[in-house]
CSV table of C-alpha atoms in Angstrom, one decimal:
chain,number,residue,atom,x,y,z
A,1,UNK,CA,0.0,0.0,0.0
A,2,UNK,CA,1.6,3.5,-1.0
A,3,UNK,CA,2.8,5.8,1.6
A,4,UNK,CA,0.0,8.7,-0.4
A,5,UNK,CA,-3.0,5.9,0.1
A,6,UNK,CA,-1.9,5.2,3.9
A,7,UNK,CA,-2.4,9.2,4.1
A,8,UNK,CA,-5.1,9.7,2.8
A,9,UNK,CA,-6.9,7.0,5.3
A,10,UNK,CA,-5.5,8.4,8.3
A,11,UNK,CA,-6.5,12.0,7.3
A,12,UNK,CA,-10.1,10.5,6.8
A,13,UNK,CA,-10.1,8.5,10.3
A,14,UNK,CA,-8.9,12.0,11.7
A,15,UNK,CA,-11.9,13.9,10.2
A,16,UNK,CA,-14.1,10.9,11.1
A,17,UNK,CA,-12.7,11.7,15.0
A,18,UNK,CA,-13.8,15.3,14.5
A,19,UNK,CA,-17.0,14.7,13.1
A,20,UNK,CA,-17.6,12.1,16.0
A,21,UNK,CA,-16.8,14.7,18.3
A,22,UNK,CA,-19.0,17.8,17.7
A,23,UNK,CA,-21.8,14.9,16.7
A,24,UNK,CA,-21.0,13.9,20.9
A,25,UNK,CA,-21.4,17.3,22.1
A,26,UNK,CA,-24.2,18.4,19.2
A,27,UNK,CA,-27.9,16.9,20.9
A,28,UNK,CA,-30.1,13.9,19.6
A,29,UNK,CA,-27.4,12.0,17.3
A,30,UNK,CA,-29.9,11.3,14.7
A,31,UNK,CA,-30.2,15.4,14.3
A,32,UNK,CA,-26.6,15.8,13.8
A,33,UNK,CA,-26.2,12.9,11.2
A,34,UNK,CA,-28.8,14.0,9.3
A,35,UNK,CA,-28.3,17.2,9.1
A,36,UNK,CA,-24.1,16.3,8.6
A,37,UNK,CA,-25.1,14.3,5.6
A,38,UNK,CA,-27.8,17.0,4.2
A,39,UNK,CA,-24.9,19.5,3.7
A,40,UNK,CA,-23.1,17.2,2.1
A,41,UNK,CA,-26.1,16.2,-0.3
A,42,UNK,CA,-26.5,20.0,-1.0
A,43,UNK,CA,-22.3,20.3,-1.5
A,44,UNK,CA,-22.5,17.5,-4.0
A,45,UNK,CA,-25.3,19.3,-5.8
A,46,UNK,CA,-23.2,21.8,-7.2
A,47,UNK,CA,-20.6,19.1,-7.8
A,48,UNK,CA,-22.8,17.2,-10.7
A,49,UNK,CA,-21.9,19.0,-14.0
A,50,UNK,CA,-18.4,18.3,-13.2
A,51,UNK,CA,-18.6,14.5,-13.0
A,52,UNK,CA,-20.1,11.8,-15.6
A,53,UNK,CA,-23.0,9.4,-15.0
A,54,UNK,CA,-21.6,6.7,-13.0
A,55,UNK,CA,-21.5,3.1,-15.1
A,56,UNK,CA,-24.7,1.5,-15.2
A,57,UNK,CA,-23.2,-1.4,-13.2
A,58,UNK,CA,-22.2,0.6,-10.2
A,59,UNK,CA,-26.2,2.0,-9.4
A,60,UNK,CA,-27.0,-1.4,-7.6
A,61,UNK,CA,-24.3,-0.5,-5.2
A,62,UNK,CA,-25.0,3.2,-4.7
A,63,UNK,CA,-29.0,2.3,-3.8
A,64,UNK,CA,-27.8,-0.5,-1.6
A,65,UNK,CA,-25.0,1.9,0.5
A,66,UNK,CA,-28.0,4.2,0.7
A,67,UNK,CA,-30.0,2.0,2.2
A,68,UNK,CA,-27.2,0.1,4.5
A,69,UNK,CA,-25.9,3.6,5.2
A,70,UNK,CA,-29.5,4.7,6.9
A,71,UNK,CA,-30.4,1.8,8.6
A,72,UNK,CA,-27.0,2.3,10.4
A,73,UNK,CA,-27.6,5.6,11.2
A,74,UNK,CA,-30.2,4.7,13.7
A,75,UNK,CA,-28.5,1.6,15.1
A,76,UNK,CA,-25.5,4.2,15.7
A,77,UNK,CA,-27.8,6.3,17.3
A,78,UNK,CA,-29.1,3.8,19.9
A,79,UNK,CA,-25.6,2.5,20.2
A,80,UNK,CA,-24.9,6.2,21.5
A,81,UNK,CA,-28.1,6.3,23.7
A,82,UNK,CA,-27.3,2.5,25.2
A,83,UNK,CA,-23.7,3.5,26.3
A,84,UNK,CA,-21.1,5.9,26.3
A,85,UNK,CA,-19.1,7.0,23.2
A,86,UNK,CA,-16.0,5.6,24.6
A,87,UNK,CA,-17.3,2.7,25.4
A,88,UNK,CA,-19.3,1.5,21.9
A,89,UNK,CA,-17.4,3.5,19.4
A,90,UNK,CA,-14.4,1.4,19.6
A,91,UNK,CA,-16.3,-1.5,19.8
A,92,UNK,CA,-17.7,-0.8,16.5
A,93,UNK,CA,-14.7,1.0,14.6
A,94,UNK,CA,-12.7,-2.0,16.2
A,95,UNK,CA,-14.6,-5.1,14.8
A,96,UNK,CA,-15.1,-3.6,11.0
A,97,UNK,CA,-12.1,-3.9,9.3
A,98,UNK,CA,-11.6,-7.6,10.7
A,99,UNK,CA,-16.0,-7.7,9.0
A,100,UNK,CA,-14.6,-6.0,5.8
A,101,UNK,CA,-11.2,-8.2,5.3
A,102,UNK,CA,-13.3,-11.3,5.7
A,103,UNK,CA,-16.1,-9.8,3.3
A,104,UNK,CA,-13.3,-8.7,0.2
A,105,UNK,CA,-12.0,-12.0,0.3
A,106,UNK,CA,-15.4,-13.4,-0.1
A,107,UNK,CA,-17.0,-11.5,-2.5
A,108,UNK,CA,-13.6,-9.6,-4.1
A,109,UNK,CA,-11.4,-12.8,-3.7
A,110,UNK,CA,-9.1,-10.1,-2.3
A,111,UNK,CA,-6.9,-11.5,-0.3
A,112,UNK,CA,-3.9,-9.9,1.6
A,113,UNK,CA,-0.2,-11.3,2.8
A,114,UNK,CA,-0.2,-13.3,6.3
A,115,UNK,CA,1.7,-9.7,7.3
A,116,UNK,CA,-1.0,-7.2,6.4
A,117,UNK,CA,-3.8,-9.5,8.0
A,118,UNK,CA,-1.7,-9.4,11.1
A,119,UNK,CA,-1.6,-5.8,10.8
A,120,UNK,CA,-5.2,-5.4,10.8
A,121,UNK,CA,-5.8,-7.7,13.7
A,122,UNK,CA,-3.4,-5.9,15.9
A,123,UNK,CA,-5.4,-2.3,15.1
A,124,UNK,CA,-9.0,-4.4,15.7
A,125,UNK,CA,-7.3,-5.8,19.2
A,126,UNK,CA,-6.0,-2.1,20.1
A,127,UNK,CA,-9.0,-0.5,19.1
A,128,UNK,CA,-12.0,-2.8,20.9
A,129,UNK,CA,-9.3,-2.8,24.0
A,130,UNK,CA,-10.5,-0.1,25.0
A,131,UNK,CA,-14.2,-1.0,25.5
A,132,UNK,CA,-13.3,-4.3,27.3
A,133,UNK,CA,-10.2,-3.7,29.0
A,134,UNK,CA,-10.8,0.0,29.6
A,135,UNK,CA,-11.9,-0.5,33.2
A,136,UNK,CA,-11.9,3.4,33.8
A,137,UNK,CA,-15.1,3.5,30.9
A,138,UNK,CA,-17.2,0.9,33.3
A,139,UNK,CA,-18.8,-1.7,32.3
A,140,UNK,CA,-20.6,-1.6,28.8
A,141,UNK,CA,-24.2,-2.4,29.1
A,142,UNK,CA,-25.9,-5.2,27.2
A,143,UNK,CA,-28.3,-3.5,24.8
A,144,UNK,CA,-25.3,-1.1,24.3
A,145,UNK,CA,-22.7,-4.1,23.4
A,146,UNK,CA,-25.8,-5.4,21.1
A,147,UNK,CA,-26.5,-2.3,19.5
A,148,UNK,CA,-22.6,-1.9,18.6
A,149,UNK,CA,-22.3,-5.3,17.1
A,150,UNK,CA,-25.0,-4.7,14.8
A,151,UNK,CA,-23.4,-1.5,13.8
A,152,UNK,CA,-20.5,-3.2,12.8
A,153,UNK,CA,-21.9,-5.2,10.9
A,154,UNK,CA,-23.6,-2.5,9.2
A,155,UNK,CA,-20.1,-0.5,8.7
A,156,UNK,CA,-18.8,-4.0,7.1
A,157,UNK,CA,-21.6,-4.0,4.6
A,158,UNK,CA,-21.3,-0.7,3.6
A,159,UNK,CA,-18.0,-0.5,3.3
A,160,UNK,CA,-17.9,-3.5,1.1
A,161,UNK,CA,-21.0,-2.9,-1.0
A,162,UNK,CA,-19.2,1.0,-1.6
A,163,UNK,CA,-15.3,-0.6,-2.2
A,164,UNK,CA,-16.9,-3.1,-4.5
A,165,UNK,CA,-19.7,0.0,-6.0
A,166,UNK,CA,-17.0,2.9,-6.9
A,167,UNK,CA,-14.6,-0.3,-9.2
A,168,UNK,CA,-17.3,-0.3,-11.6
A,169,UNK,CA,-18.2,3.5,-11.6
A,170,UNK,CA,-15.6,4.2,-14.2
A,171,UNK,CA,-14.9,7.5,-12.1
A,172,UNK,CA,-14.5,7.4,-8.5
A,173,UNK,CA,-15.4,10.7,-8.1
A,174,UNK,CA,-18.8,10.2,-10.0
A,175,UNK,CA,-19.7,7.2,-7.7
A,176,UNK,CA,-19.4,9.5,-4.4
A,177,UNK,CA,-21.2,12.3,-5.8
A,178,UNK,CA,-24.0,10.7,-6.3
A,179,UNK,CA,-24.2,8.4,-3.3
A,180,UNK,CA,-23.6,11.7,-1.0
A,181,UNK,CA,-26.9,13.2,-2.9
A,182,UNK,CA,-29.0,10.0,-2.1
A,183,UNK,CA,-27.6,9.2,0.8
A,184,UNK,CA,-29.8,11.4,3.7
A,185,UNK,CA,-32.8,11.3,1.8
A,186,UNK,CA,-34.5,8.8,4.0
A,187,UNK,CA,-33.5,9.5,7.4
A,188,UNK,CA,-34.2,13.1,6.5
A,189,UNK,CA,-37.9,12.3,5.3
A,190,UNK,CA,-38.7,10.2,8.1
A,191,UNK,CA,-37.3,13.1,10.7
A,192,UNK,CA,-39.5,15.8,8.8
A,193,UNK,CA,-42.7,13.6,9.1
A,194,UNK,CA,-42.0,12.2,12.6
A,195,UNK,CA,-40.1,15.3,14.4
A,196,UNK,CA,-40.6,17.9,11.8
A,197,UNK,CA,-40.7,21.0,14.4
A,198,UNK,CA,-37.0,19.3,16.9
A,199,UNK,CA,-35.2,18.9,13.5
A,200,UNK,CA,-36.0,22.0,11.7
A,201,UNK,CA,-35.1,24.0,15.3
A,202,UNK,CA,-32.0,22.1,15.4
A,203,UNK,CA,-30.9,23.0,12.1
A,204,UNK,CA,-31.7,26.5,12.8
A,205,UNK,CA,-30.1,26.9,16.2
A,206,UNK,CA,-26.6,24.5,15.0
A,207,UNK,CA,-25.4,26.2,11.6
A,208,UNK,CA,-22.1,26.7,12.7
A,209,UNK,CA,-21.9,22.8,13.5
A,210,UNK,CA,-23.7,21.5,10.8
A,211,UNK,CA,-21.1,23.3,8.3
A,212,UNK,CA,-17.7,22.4,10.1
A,213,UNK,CA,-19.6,18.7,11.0
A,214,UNK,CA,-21.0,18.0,7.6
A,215,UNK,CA,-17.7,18.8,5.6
A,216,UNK,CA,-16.0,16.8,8.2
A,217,UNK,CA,-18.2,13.6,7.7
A,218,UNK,CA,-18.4,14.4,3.8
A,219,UNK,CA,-14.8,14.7,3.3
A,220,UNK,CA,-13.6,11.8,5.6
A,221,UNK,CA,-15.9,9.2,3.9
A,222,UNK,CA,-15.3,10.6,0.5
A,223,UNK,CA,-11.5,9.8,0.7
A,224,UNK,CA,-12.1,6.8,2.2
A,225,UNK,CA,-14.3,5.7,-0.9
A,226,UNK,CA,-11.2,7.0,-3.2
A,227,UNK,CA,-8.7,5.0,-1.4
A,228,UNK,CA,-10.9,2.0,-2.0
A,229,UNK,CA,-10.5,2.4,-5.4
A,230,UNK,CA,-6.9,1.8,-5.5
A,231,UNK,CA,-6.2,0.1,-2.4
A,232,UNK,CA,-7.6,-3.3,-0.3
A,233,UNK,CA,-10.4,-2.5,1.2
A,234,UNK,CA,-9.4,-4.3,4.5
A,235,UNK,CA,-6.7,-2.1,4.9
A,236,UNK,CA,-8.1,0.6,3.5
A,237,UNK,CA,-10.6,0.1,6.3
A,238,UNK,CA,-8.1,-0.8,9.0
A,239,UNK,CA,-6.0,2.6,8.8
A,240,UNK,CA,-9.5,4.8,8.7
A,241,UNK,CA,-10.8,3.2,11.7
A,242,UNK,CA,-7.6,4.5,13.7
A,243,UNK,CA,-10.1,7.5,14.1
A,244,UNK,CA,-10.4,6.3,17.6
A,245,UNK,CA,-7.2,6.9,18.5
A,246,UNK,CA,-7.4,10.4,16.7
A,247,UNK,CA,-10.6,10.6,19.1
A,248,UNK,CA,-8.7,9.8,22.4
A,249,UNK,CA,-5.9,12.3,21.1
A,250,UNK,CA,-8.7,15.1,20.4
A,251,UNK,CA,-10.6,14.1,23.7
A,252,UNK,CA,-7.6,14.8,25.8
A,253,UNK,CA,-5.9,18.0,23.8
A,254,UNK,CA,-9.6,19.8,23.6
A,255,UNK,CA,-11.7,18.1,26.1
A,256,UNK,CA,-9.0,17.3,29.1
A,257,UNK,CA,-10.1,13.7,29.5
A,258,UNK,CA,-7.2,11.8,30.3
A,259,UNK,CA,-5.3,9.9,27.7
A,260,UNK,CA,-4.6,7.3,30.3
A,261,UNK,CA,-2.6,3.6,30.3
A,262,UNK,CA,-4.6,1.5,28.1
A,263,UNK,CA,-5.6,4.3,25.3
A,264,UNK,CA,-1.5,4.1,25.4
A,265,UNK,CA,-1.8,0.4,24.7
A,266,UNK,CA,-4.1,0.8,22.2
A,267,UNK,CA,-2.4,3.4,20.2
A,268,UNK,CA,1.2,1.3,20.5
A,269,UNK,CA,-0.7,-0.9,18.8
A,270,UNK,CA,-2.4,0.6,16.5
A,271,UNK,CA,0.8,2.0,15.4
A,272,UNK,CA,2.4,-1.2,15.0
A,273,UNK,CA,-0.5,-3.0,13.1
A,274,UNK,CA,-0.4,0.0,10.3
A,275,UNK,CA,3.9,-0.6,10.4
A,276,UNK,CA,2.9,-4.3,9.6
A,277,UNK,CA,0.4,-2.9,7.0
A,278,UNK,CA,2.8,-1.2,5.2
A,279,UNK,CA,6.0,-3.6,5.1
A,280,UNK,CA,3.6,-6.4,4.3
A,281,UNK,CA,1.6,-5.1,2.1
């Protein structure tokens, strides 16, 4: 994997942290996702003459990340609700790139040296450390544990149906323009018709926010989807999932929580899963 793809994921898991942290502090999380992926829709907008028609083969996969892409967005946001963000956000961001490895090989027949796959289990083990062995988090509730499984299942499937999706666009660029457009239109109808009046008010009262938070969540996933044009999506997905590290960094710089012995663990080995990645790969 090129040292230019490996930067590119780690700049997206870093604006993935961001995002993640003004969605913490922002309200109801189903507001702030909504309303992060609206602005990017309306972005993209303006976007469109500048990029062809994606291939006719790639649509399948754009309406199927749409749809993945929602249903996750509510399964995220009882994951938040269940349990803390440091408790279920490594959980999930942890368990995905082992769910998206496994998936490439079975639907890409992508498979990756014994060194990279090493790689990307020590940065799963580093990351979900933290919500088991972090005994400062507390325990992680059961319906909270649940809720994060399923949403990492969910990342998995999108992941794969969008690194599989923008091959056959023809133009990478074309494949995320498009999917960005689609992609809040359902969570944003059923917010208008089931808490019209909260969501509107939150829109008005959180510009500021929504701008910095929906360029953010835009930009991170958009380079994600590029890399995955070029690069394995396993460790494609293993270096942007690093975000919680970036998170812990952010959370102790910004927010003064402390950093504390086993995010140390974690990040040592994070670091040395993505060195494996990259002499292996």
């Amino acid at each position: 994997m090129s040292l230019s793809l490996i930067g590119i994921a780690l700049l997206a898991a870093l604006l993935h942290a961001s995002w993640n942290a003004l969605a913490k502090s922002g309200g109801r999380a189903e507001f702030s996702i909504a309303s992060y992926q609206l602005l990017g829709a309306v972005l993209c907008v303006f976007l469109l003459p500048l990029v062809p028609l994606p291939h006719v083969d790639s649509w399948p996969y754009i309406f199927a990340s749409v749809v993945i892409h929602n249903i996750y967005y509510f399964t995220l946001a009882a994951a938040y609700r269940a349990g803390d963000l440091s408790q279920v956000y490594p959980l999930f961001r942890g368990l995905a790139p082992v769910l998206v490895t496994v998936g490439a090989i079975w639907f890409a027949d992508e498979w990756l040296p014994a060194g990279s796959l090493a790689g990307i289990v020590l940065i799963s083990i580093g990351l979900m450390s933290l919500t088991f062995l972090g005994r400062h988090l507390g325990h992680i509730p059961r319906t909270a544990l649940i809720w994060g499984l399923v949403t990492s299942v969910l990342i998995g499937a999108y992941t794969i149906t969008d690194g599989l999706g923008v091959r056959l666009a023809g133009d990478p660029y074309s494949y995320i323009v498009w999917l960005f457009i689609f992609e809040p239109v359902p969570i944003c109808l059923i917010l208008l018709m089931r808490q019209r009046r909260e969501f509107l008010n939150f829109v008005q009262s959180n510009r500021g926010r929504i701008l910095m938070g929906g360029t953010f969540s835009s930009a991170a996933y958009a380079l994600v989807i590029y890399a995955m044009s070029f690069g394995a999506m396993g460790l494609v997905s293993s270096l942007r999932e690093s975000s919680v590290i970036f998170a812990a960094i952010i959370g102790s710089i910004f927010l003064k929580e402390p950093f504390g012995r086993q995010r140390i663990i974690a990040a040592t080995l994070v670091a040395a899963g993505i060195i494996m990645m990259r002499l292996f790969a």
